[in-house]
GROMACS .gro file of C-alpha atoms in nm:
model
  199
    1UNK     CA    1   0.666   2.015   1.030
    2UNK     CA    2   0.631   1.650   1.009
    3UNK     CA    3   0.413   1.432   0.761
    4UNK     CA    4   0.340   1.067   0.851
    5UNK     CA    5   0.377   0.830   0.579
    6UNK     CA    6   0.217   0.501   0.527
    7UNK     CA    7   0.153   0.226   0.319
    8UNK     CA    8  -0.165   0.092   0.290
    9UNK     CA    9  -0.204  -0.280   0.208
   10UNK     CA   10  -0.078  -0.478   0.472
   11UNK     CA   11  -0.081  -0.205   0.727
   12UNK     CA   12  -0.432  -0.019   0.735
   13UNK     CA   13  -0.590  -0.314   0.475
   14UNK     CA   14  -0.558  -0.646   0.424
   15UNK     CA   15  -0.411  -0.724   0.090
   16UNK     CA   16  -0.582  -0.604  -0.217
   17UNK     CA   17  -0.505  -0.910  -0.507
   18UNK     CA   18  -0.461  -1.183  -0.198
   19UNK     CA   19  -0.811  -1.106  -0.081
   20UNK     CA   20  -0.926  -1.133  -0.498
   21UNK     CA   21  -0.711  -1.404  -0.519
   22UNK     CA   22  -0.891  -1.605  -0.231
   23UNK     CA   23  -1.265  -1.479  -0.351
   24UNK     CA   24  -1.221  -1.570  -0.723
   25UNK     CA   25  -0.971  -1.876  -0.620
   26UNK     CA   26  -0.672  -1.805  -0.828
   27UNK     CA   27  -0.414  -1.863  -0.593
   28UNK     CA   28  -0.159  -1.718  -0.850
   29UNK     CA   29  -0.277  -1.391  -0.765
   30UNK     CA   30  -0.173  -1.399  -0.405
   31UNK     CA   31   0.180  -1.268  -0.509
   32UNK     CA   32   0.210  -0.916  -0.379
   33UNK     CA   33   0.536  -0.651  -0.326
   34UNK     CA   34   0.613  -0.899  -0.039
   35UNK     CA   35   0.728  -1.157  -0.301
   36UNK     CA   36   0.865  -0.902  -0.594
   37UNK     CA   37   1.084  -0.647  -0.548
   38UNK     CA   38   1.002  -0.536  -0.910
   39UNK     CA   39   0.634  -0.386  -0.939
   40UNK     CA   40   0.649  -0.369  -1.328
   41UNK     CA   41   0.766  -0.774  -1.360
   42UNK     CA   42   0.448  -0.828  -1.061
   43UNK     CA   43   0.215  -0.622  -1.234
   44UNK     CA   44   0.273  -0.767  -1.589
   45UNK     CA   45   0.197  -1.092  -1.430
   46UNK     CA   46  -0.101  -0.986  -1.267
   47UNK     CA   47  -0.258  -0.836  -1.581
   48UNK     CA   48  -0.197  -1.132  -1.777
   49UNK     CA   49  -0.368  -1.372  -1.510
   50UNK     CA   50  -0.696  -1.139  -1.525
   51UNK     CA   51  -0.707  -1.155  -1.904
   52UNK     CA   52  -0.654  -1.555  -1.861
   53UNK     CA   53  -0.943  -1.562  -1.668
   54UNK     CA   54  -1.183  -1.326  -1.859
   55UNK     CA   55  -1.161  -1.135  -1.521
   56UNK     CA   56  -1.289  -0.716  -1.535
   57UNK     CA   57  -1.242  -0.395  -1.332
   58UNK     CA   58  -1.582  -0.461  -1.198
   59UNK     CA   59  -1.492  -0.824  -1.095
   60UNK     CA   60  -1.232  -0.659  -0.855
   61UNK     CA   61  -1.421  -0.406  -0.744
   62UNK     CA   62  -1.684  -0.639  -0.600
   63UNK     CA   63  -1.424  -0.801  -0.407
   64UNK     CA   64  -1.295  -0.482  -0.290
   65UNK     CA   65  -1.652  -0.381  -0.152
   66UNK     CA   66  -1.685  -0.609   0.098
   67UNK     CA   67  -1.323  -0.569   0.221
   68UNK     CA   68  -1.320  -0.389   0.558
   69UNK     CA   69  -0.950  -0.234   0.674
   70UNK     CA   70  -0.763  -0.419   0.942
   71UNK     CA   71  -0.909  -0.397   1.351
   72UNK     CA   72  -0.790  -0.069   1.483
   73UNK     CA   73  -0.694   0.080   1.195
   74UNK     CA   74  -0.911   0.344   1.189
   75UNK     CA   75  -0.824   0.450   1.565
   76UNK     CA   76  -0.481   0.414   1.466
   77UNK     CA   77  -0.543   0.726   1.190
   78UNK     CA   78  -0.752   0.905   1.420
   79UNK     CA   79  -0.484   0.881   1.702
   80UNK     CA   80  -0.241   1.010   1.441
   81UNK     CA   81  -0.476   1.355   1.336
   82UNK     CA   82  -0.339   1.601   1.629
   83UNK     CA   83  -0.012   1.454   1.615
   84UNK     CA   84   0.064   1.524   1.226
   85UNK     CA   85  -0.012   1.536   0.895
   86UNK     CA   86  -0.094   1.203   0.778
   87UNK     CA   87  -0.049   1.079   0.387
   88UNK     CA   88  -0.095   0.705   0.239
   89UNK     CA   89   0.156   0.626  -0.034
   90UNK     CA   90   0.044   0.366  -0.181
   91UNK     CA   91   0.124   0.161  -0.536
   92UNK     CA   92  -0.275   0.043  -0.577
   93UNK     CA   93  -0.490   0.241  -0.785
   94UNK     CA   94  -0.738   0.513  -0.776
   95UNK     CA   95  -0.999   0.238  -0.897
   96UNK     CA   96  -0.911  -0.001  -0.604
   97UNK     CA   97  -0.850   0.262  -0.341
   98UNK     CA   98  -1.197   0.433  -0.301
   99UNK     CA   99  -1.429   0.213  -0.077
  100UNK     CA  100  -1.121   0.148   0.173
  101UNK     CA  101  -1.071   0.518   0.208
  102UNK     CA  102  -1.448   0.581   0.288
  103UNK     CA  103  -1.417   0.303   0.552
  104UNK     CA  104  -1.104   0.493   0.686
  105UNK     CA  105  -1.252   0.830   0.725
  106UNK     CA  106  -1.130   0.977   0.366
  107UNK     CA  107  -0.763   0.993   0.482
  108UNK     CA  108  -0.536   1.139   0.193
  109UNK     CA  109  -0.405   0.898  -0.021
  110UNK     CA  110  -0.161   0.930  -0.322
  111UNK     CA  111  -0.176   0.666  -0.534
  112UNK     CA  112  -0.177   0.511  -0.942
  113UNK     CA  113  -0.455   0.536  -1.193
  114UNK     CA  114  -0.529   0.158  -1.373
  115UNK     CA  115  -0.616   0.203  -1.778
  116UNK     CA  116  -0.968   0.062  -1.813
  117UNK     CA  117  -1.096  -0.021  -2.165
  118UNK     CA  118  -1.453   0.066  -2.285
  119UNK     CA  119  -1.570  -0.321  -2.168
  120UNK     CA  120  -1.410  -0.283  -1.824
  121UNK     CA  121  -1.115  -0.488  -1.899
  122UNK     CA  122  -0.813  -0.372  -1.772
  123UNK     CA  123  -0.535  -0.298  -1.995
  124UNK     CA  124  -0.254  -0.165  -1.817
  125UNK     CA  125  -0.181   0.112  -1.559
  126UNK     CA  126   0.023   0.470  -1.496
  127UNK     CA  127   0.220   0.476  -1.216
  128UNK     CA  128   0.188   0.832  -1.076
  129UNK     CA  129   0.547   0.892  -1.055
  130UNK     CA  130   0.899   0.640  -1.132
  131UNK     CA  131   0.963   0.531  -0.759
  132UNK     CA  132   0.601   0.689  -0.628
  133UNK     CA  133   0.709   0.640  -0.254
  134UNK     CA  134   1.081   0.758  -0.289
  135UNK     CA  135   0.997   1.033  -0.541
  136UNK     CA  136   0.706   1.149  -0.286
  137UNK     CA  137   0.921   1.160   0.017
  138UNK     CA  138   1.181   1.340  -0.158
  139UNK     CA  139   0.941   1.604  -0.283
  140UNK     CA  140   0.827   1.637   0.075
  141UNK     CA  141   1.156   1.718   0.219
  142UNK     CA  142   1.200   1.990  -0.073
  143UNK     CA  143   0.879   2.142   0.016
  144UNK     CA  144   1.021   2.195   0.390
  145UNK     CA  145   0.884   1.907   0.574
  146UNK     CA  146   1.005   1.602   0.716
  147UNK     CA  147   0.862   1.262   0.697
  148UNK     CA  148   0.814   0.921   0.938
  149UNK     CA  149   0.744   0.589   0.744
  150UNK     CA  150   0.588   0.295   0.759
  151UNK     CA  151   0.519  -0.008   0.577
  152UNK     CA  152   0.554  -0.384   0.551
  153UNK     CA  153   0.701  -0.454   0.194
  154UNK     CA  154   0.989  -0.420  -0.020
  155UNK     CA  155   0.855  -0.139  -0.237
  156UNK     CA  156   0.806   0.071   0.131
  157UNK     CA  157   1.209   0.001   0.208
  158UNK     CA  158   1.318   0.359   0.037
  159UNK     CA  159   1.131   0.567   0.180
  160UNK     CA  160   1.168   0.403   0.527
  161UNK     CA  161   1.535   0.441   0.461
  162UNK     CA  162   1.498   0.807   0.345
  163UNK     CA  163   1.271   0.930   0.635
  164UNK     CA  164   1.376   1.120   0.884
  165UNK     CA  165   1.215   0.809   1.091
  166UNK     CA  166   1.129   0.496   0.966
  167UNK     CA  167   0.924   0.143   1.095
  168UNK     CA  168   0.846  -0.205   0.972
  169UNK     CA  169   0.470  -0.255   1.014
  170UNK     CA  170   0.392  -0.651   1.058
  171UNK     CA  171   0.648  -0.694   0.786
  172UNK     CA  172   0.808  -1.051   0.683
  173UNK     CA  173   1.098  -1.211   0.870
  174UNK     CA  174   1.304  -1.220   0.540
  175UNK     CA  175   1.258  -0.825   0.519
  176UNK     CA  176   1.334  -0.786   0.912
  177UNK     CA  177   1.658  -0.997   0.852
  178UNK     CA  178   1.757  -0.805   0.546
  179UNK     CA  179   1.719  -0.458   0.723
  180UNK     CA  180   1.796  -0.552   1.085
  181UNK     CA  181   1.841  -0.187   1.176
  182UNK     CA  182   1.424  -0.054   1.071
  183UNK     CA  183   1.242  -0.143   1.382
  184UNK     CA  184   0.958  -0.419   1.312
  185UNK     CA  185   0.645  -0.356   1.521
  186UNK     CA  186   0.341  -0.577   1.532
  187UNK     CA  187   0.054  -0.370   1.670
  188UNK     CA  188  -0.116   0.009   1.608
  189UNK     CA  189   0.024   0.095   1.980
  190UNK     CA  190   0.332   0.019   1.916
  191UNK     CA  191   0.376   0.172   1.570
  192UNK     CA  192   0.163   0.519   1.736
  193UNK     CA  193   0.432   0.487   2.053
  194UNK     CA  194   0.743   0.475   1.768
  195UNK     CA  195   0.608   0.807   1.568
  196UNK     CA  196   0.542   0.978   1.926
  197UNK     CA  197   0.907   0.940   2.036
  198UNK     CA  198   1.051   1.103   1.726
  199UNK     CA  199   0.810   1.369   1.656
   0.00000   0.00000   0.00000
């Protein structure tokens, strides 16, 4: 049996922190896993540019609200339902990750849990698991299954690597030059055309 597994910023949603990052006009926050390899060192630096700013969960959450996912994404997860299982591995948080799913159709989603104080500041986060996307492929495969994956940033490159099947999704040129041999794809088509052939 095979389990489909995406990322979801930057391939079913636009950017979580570049979207807050343009709304509140903090540019610094526009880094994302596209820029850092290391998600501890990016989210350290994230958490200290919301307490600079006095910023809360509730501040984000706003933004988050009146994101919508990207055009055709939607079609993209319903064209993937009689095909296979379908799971989004993603390193946002449980806190971000709610409005975008209802917008998707409530598509399963594993994900991390942000540590919110009594005011609504936030004061740090627990990843789910130590290399969530790895460590969730691998548990996959022991269960039986096999995986295809997809995303568009460094922290997606494992379990590309350690799928059965693997795809850039409108990824950078830097990544596509690093790992010439994951085929890049631009569009839903061609991404739902990749994970036909090797199903």
């Amino acid at each position: 049996m095979n389990v489909v597994c995406l990322d979801l910023e930057g391939v079913l949603v636009p950017e979580i922190w570049i979207a807050v990052a343009e709304r509140l006009g903090i540019e610094e926050l526009k880094r994302t896993t596209r820029d850092e390899p290391d998600y501890d060192k990016l989210m350290s630096y994230r958490l200290g540019l919301l307490d600079e700013h006095g910023l809360k969960l509730k501040d984000i959450q706003d933004v988050i609200a009146q994101m919508e996912p990207m055009e055709g994404a939607k079609g993209f997860l319903e064209a993937l339902h009689p095909l296979a299982q379908t799971i989004i591995i993603s390193d946002t948080f449980s806190q971000f990750a709610k409005p975008l799913m209802e917008k998707l159709g409530w598509p399963t989603i594993f994900c991390n849990e942000l540590e919110v104080s009594y005011d609504d500041k936030i004061t740090g986060y627990k990843m789910r698991c130590e290399k969530s996307k790895l460590t969730t492929v691998r548990a996959l495969h022991s269960a039986g299954l096999e995986t295809i994956a997809s995303g568009d940033s460094y922290n997606d490159v494992d379990m590309i690597l350690y799928s059965k099947a693997g795809f850039f999704f409108r990824t950078t040129d830097a990544l596509k030059e690093q790992y010439p041999d994951i085929p890049a794809y631009e569009t839903y088509d061609e991404l739902l055309t990749a994970i036909k052939g090797v199903l």
